[in-house]
Short mmCIF file of N, CA, C and O in Angstrom, two decimals:
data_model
loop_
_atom_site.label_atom_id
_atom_site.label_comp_id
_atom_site.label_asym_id
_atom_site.label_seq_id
_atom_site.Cartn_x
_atom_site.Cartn_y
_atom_site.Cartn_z
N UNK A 259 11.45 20.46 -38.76
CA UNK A 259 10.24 20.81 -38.06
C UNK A 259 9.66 22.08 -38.64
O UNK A 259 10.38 22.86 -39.26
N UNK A 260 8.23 22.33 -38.43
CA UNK A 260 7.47 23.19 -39.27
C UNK A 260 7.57 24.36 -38.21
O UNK A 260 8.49 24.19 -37.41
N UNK A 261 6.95 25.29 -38.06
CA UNK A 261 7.12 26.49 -37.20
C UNK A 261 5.76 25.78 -36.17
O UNK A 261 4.83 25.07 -36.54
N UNK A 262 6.07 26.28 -34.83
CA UNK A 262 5.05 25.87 -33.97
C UNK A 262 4.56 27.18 -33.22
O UNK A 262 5.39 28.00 -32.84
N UNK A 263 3.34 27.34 -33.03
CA UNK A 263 2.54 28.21 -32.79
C UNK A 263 2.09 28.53 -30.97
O UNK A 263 1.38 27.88 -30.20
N UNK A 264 2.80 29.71 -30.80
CA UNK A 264 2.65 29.57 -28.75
C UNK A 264 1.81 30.72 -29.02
O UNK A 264 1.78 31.42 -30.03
N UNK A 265 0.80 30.85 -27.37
CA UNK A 265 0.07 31.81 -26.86
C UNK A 265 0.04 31.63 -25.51
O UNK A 265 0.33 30.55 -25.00
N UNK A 266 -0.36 32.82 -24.75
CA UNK A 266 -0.52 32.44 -23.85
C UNK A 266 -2.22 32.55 -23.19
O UNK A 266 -3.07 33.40 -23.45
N UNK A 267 -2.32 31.36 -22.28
CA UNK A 267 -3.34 31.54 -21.81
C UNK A 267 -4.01 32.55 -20.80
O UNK A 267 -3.28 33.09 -19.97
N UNK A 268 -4.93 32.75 -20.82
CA UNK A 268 -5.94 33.31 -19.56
C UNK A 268 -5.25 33.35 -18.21
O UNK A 268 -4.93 34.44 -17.76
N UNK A 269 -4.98 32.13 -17.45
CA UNK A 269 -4.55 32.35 -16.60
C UNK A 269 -2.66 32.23 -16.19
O UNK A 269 -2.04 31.94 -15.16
N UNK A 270 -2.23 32.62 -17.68
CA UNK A 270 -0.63 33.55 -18.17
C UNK A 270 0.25 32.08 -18.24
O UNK A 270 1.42 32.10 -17.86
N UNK A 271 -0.35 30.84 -18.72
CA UNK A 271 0.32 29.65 -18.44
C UNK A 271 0.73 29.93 -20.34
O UNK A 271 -0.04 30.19 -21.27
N UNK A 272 2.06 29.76 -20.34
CA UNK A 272 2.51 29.86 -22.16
C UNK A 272 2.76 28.42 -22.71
O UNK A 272 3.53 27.54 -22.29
N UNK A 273 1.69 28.43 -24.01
CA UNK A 273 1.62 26.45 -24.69
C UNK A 273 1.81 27.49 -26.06
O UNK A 273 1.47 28.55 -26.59
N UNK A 274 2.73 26.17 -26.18
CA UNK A 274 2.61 25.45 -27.76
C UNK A 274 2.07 25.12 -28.28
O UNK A 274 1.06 24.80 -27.66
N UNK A 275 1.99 24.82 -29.61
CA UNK A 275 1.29 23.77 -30.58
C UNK A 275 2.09 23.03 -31.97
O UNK A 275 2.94 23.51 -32.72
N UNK A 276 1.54 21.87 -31.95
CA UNK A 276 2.99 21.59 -32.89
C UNK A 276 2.02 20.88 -33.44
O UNK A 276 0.95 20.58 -32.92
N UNK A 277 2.63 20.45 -35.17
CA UNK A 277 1.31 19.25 -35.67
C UNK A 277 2.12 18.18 -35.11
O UNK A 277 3.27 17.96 -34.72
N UNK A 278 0.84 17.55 -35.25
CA UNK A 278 1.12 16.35 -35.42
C UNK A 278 2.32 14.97 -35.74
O UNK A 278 2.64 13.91 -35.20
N UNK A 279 2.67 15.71 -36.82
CA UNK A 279 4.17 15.06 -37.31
C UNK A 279 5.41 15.77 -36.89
O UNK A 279 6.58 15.47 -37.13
N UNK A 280 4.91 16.81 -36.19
CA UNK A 280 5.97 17.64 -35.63
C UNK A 280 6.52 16.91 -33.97
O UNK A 280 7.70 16.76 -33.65
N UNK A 281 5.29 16.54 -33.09
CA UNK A 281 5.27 16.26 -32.16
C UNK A 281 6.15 14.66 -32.09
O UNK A 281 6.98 14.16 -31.34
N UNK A 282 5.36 14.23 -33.42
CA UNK A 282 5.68 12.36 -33.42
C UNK A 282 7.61 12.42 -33.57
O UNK A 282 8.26 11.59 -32.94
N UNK A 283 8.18 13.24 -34.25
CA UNK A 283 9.83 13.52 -34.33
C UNK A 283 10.13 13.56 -33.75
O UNK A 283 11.08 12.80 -33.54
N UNK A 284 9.60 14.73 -32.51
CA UNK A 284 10.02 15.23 -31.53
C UNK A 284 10.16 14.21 -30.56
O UNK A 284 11.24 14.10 -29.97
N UNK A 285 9.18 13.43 -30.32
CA UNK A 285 9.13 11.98 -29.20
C UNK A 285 10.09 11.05 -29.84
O UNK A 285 10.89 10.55 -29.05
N UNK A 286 10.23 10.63 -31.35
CA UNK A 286 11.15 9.79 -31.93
C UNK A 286 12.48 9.97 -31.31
O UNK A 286 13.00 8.95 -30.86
N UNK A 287 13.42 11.59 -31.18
CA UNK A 287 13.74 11.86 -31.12
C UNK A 287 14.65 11.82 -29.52
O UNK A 287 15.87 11.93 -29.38
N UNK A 288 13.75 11.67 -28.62
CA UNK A 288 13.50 11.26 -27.31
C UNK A 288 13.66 10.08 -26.94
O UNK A 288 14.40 9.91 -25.97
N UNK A 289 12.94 8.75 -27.64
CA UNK A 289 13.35 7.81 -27.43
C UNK A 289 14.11 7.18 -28.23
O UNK A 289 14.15 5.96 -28.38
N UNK A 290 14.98 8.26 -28.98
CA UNK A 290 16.14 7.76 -29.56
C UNK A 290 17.42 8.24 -28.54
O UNK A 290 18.29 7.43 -28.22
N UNK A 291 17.42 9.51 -28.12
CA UNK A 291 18.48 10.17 -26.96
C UNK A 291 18.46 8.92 -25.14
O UNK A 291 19.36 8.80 -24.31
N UNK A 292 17.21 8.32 -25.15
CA UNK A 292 17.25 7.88 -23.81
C UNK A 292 17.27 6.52 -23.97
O UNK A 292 17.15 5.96 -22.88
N UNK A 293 17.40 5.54 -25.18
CA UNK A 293 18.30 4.62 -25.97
C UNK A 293 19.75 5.04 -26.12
O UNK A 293 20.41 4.10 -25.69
N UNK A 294 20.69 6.16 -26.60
CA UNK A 294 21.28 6.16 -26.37
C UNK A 294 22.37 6.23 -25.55
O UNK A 294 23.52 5.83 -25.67
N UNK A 295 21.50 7.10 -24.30
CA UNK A 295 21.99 7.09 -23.04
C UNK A 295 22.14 5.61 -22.38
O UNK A 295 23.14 5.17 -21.81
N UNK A 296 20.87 4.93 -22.61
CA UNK A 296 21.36 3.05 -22.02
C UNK A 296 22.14 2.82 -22.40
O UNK A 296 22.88 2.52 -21.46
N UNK A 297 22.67 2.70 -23.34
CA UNK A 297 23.64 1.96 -24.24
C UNK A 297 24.74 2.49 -23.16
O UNK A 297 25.25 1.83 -22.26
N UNK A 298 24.99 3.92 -23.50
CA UNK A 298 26.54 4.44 -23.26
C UNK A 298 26.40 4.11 -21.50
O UNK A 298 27.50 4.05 -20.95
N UNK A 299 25.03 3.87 -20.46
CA UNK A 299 25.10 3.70 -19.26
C UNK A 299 25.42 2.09 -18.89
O UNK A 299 26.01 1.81 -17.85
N UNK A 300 24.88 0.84 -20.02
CA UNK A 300 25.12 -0.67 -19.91
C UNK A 300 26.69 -0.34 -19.94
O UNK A 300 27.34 -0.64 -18.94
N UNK A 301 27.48 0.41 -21.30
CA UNK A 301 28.85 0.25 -21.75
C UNK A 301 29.80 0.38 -20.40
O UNK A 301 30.73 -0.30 -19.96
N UNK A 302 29.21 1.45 -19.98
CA UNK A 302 30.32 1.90 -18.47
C UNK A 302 30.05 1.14 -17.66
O UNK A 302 31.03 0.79 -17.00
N UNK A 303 28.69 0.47 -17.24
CA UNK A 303 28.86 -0.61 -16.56
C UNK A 303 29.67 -1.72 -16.67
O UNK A 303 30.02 -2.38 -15.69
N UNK A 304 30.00 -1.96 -17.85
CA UNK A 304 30.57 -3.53 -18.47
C UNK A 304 32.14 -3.26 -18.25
O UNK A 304 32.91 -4.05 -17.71
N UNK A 305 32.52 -1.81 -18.85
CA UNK A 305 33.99 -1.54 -18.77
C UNK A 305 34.09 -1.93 -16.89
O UNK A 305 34.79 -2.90 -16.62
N UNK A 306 33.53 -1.34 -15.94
CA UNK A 306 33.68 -1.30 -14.59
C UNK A 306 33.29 -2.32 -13.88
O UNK A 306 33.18 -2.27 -12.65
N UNK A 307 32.94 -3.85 -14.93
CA UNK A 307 32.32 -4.83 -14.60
C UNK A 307 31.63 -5.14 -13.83
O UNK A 307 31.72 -6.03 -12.98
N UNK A 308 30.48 -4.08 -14.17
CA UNK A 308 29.70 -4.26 -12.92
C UNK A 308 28.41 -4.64 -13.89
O UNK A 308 27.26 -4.48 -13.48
N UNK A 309 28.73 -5.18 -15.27
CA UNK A 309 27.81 -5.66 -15.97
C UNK A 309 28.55 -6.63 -16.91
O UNK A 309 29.75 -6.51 -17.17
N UNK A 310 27.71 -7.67 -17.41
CA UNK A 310 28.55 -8.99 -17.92
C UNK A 310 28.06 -9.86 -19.32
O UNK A 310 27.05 -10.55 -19.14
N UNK A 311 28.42 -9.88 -20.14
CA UNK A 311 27.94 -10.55 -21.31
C UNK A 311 27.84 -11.82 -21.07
O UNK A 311 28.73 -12.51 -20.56
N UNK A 312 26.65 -12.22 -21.45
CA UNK A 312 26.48 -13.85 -21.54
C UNK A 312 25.95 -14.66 -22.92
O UNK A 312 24.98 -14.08 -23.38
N UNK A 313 26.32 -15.82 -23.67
CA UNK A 313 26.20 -16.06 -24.42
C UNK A 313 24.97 -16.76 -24.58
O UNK A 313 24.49 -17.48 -23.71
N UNK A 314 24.41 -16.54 -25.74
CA UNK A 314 23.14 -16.76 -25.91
C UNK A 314 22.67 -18.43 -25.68
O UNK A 314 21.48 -18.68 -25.46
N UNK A 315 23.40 -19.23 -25.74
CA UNK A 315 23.53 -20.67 -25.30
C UNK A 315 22.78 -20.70 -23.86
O UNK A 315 21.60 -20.96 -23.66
N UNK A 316 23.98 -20.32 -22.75
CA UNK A 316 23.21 -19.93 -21.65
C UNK A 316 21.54 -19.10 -21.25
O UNK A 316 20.81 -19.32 -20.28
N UNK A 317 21.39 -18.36 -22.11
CA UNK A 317 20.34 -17.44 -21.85
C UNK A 317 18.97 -18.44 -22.97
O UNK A 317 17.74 -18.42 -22.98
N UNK A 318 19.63 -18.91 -23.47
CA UNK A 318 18.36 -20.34 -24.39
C UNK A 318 17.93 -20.98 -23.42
O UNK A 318 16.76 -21.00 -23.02
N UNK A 319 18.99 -21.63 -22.92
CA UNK A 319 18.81 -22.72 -22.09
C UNK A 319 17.46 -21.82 -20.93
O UNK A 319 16.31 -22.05 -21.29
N UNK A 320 17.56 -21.13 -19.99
CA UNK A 320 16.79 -20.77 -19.47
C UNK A 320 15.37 -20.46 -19.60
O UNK A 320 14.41 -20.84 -18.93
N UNK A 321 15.45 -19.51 -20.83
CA UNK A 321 14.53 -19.56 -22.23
C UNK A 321 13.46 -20.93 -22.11
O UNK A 321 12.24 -20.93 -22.02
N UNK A 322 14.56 -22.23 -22.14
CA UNK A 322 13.76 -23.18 -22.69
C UNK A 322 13.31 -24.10 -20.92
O UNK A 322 13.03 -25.29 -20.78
N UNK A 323 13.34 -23.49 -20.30
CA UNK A 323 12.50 -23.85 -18.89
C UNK A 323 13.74 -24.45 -17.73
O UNK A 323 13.57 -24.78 -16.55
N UNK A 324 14.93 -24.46 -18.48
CA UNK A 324 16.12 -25.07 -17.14
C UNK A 324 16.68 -23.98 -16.05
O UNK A 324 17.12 -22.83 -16.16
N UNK A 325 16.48 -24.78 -15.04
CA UNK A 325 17.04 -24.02 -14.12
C UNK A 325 18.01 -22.57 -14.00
O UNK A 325 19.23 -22.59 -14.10
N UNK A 326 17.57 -21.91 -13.87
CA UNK A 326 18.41 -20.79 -14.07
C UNK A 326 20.06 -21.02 -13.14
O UNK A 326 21.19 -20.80 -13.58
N UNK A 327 19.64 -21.57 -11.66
CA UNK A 327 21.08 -22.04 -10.56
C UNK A 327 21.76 -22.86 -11.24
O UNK A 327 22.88 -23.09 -10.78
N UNK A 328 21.32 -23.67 -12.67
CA UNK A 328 22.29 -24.66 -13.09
C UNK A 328 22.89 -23.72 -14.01
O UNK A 328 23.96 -23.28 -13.59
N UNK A 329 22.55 -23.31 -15.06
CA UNK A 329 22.85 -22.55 -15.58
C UNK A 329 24.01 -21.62 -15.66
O UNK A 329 25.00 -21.56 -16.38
N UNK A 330 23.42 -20.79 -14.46
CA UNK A 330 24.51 -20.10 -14.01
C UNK A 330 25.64 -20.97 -13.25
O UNK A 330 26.30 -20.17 -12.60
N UNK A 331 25.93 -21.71 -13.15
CA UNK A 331 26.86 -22.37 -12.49
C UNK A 331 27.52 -23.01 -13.47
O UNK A 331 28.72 -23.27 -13.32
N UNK A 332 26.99 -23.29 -14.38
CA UNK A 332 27.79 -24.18 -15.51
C UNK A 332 28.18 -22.93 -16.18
O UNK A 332 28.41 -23.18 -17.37
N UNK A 333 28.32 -21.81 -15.92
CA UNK A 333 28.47 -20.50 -16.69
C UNK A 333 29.50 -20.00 -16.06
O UNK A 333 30.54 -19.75 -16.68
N UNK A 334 29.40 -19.80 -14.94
CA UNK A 334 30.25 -19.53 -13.65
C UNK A 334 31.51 -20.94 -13.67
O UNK A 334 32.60 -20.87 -13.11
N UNK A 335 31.12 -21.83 -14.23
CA UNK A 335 32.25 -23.01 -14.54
C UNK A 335 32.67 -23.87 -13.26
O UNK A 335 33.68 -24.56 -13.09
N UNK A 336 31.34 -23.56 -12.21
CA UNK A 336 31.54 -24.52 -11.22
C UNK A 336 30.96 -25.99 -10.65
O UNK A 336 29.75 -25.96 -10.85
N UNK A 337 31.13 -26.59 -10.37
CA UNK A 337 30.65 -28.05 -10.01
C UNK A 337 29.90 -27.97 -9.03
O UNK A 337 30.17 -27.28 -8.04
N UNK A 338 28.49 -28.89 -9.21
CA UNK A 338 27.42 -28.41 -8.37
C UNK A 338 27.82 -28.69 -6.34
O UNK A 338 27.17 -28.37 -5.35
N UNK A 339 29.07 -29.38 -6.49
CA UNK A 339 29.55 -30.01 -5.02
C UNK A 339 29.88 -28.78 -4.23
O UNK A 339 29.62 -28.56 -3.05
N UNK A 340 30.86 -27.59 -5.57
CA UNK A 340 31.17 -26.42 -4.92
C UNK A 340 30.87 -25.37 -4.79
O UNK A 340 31.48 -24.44 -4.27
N UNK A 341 29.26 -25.45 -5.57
CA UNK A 341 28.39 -24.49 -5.21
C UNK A 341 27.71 -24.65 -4.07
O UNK A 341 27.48 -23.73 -3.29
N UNK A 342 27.27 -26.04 -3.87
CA UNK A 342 26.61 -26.35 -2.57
C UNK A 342 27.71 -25.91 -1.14
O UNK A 342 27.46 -25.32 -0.08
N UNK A 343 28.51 -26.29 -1.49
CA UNK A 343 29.53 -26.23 -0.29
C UNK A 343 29.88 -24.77 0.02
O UNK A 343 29.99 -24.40 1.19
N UNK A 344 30.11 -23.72 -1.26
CA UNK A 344 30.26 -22.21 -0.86
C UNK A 344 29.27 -21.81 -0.43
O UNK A 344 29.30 -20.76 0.22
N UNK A 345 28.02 -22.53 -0.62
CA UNK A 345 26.61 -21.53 -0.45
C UNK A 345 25.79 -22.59 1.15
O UNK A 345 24.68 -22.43 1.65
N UNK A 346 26.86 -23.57 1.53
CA UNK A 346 26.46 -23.69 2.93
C UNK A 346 25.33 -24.66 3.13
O UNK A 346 24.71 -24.81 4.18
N UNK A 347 25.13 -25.37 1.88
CA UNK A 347 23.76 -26.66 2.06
C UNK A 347 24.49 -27.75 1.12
O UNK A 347 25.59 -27.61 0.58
N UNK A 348 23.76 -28.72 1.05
CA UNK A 348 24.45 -30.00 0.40
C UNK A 348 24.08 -30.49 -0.82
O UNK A 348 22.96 -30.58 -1.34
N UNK A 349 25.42 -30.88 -1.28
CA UNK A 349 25.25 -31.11 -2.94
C UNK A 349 23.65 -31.73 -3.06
O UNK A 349 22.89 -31.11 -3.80
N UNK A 350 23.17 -32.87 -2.38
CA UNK A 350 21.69 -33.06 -3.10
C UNK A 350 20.37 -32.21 -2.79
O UNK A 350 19.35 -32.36 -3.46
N UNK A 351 20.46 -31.24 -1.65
CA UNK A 351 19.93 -30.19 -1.80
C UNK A 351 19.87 -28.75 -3.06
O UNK A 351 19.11 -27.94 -3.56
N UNK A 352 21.07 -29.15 -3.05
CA UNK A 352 21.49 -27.94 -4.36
C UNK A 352 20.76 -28.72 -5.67
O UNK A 352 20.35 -28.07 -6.63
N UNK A 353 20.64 -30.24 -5.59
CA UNK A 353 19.93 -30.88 -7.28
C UNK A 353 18.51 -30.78 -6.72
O UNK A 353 17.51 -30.61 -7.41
N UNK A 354 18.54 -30.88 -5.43
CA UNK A 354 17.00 -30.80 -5.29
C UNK A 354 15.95 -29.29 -6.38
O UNK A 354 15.05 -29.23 -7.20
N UNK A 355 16.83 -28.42 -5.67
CA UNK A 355 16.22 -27.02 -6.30
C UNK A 355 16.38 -26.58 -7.76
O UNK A 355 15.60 -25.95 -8.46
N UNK A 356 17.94 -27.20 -8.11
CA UNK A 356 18.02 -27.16 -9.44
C UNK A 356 17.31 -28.12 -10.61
O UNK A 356 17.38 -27.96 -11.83
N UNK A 357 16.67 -29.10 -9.93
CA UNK A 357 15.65 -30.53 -10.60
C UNK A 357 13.87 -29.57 -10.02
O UNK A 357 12.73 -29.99 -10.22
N UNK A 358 14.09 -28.90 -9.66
CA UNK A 358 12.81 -28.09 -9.18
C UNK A 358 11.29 -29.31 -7.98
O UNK A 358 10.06 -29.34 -7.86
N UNK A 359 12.77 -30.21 -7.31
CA UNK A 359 11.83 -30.75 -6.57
C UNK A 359 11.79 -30.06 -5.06
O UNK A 359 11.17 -30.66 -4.18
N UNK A 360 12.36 -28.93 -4.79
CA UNK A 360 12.48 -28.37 -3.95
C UNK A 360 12.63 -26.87 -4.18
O UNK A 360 13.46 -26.57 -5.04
N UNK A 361 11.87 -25.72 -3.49
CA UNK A 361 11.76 -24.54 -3.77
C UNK A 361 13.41 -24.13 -3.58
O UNK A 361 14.31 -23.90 -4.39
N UNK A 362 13.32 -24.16 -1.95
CA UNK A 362 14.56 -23.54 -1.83
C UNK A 362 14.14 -22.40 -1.11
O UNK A 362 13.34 -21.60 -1.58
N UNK A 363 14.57 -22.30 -0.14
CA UNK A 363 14.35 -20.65 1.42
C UNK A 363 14.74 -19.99 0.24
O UNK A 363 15.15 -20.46 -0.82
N UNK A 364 14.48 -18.43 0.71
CA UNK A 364 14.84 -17.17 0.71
C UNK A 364 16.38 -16.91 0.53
O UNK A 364 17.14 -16.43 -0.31
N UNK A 365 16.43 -17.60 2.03
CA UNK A 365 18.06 -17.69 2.76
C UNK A 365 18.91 -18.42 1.93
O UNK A 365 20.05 -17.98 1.76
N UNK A 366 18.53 -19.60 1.30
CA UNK A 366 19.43 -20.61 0.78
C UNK A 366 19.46 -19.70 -0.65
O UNK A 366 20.55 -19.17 -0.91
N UNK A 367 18.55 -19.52 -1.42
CA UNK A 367 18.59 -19.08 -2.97
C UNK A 367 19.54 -17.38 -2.29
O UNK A 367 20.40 -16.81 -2.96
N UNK A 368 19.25 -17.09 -1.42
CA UNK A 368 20.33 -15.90 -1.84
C UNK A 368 22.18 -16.03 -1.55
O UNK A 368 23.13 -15.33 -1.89
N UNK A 369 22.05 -17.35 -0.73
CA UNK A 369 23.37 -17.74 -0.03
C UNK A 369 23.99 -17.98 -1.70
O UNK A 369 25.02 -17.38 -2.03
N UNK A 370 23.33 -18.83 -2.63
CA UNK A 370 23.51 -19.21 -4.14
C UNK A 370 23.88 -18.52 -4.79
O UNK A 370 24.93 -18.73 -5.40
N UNK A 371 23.06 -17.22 -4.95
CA UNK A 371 23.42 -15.92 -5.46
C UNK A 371 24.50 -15.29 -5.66
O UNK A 371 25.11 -15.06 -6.70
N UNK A 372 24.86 -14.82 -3.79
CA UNK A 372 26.01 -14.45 -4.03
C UNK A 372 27.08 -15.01 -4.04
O UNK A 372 28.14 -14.40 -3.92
N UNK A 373 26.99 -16.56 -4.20
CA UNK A 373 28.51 -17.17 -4.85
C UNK A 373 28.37 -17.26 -6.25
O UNK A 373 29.28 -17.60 -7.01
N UNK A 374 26.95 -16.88 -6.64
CA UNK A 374 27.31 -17.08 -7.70
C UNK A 374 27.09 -15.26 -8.59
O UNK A 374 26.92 -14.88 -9.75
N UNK A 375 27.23 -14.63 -7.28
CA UNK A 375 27.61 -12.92 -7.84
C UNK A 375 26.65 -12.86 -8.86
O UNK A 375 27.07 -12.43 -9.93
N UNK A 376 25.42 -13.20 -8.81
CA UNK A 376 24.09 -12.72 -8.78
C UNK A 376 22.93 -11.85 -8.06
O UNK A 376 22.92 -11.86 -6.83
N UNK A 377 22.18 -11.29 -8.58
CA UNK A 377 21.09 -10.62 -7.67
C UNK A 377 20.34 -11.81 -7.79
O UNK A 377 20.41 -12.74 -8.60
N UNK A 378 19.39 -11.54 -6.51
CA UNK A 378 18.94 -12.98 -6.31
C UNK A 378 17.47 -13.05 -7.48
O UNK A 378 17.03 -14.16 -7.79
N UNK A 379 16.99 -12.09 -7.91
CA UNK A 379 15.90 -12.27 -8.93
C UNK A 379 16.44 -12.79 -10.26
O UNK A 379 15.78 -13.18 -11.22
N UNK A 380 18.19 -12.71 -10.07
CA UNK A 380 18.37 -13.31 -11.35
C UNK A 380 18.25 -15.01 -11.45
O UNK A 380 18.60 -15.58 -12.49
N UNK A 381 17.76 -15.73 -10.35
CA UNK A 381 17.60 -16.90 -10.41
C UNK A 381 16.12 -17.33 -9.81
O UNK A 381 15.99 -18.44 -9.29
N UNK A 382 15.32 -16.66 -9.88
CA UNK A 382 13.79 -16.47 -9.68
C UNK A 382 13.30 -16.69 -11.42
O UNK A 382 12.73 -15.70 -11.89
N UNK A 383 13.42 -17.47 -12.03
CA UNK A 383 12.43 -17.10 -13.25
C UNK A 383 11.68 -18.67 -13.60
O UNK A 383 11.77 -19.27 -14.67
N UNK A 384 11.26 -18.92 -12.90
CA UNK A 384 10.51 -20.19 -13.38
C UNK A 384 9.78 -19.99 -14.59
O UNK A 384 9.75 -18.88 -15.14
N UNK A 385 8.87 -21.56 -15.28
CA UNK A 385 8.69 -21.35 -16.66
C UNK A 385 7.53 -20.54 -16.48
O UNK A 385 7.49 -19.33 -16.66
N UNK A 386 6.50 -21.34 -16.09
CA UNK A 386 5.01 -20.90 -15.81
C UNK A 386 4.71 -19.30 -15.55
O UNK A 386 3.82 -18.69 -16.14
N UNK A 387 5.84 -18.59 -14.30
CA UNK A 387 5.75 -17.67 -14.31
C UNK A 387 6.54 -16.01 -15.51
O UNK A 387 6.72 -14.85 -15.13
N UNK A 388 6.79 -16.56 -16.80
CA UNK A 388 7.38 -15.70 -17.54
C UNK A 388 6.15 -16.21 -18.51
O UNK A 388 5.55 -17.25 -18.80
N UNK A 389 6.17 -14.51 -18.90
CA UNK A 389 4.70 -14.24 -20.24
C UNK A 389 5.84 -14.00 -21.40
O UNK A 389 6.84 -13.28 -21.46
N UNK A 390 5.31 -14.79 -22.14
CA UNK A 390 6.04 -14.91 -23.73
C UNK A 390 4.56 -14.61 -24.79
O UNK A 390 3.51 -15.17 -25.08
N UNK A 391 5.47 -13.10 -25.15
CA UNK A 391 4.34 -13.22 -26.53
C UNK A 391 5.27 -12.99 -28.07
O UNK A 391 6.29 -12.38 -28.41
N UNK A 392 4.28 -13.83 -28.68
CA UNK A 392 4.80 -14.22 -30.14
C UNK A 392 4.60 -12.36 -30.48
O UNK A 392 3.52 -11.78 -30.41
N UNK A 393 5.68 -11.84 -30.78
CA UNK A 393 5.68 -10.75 -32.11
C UNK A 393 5.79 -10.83 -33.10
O UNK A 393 5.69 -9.73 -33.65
N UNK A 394 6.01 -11.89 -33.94
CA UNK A 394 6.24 -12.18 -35.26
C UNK A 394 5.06 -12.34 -35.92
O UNK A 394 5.05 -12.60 -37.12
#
């Protein structure tokens, strides 16, 4: 960094000045420290499992418009009879919502959730409602 130039003002408030390329480092710099802080804050989550790797198979599939409750359940490695049955409604209710011919309460998608030790927005992502933009 180049030398940066302070004064103080009129009413005794003390600024800086930095160029331009001085400033742009300085922010680089910033959102390189509060990137690294996620990282090391995801890591301690994961050691304390209170965060979970999932393989990109699963996270396609969703990607490509399927049910997120199936998903996770075929992830979770359970059969849709004993998801319905832990979460208190019936196996063709449970295909109802997972075939998207049925929304599904509040009550029921969160009963889902937490058997399936989800937050319940993690099974809120329909297609229509996710914005995909091409960056390439």
């Amino acid at each position: 960094m180049t030398i940066a130039s302070s004064f103080t003002t009129p009413n005794g408030e003390e600024m800086i000045v930095l160029s331009r390329k001085d400033y742009e480092a300085l922010i680089a710099r910033i959102e390189d420290l509060e990137d690294s802080l996620a990282v090391a804050d995801f890591e301690r989550k994961l050691a304390a499992s209170e965060e979970e790797l999932i393989p990109a198979d699963y996270v396609n599939r969703m990607g490509e418009g399927e049910s997120p409750i199936r998903v996770w359940r075929d992830f979770r490695g359970m059969a849709a009879k004993d998801l319905a049955a832990a979460a208190g409604i019936s196996t063709a209710y449970l295909s109802e919502i997972e075939t998207g011919k049925k929304d599904g309460s509040v009550a029921t998608l969160k009963a889902i959730a937490d058997v399936l030790k989800l937050d319940l927005d993690d099974l809120y992502w329909r297609h229509e409602d996710r914005k995909v933009t091409d960056t390439a």
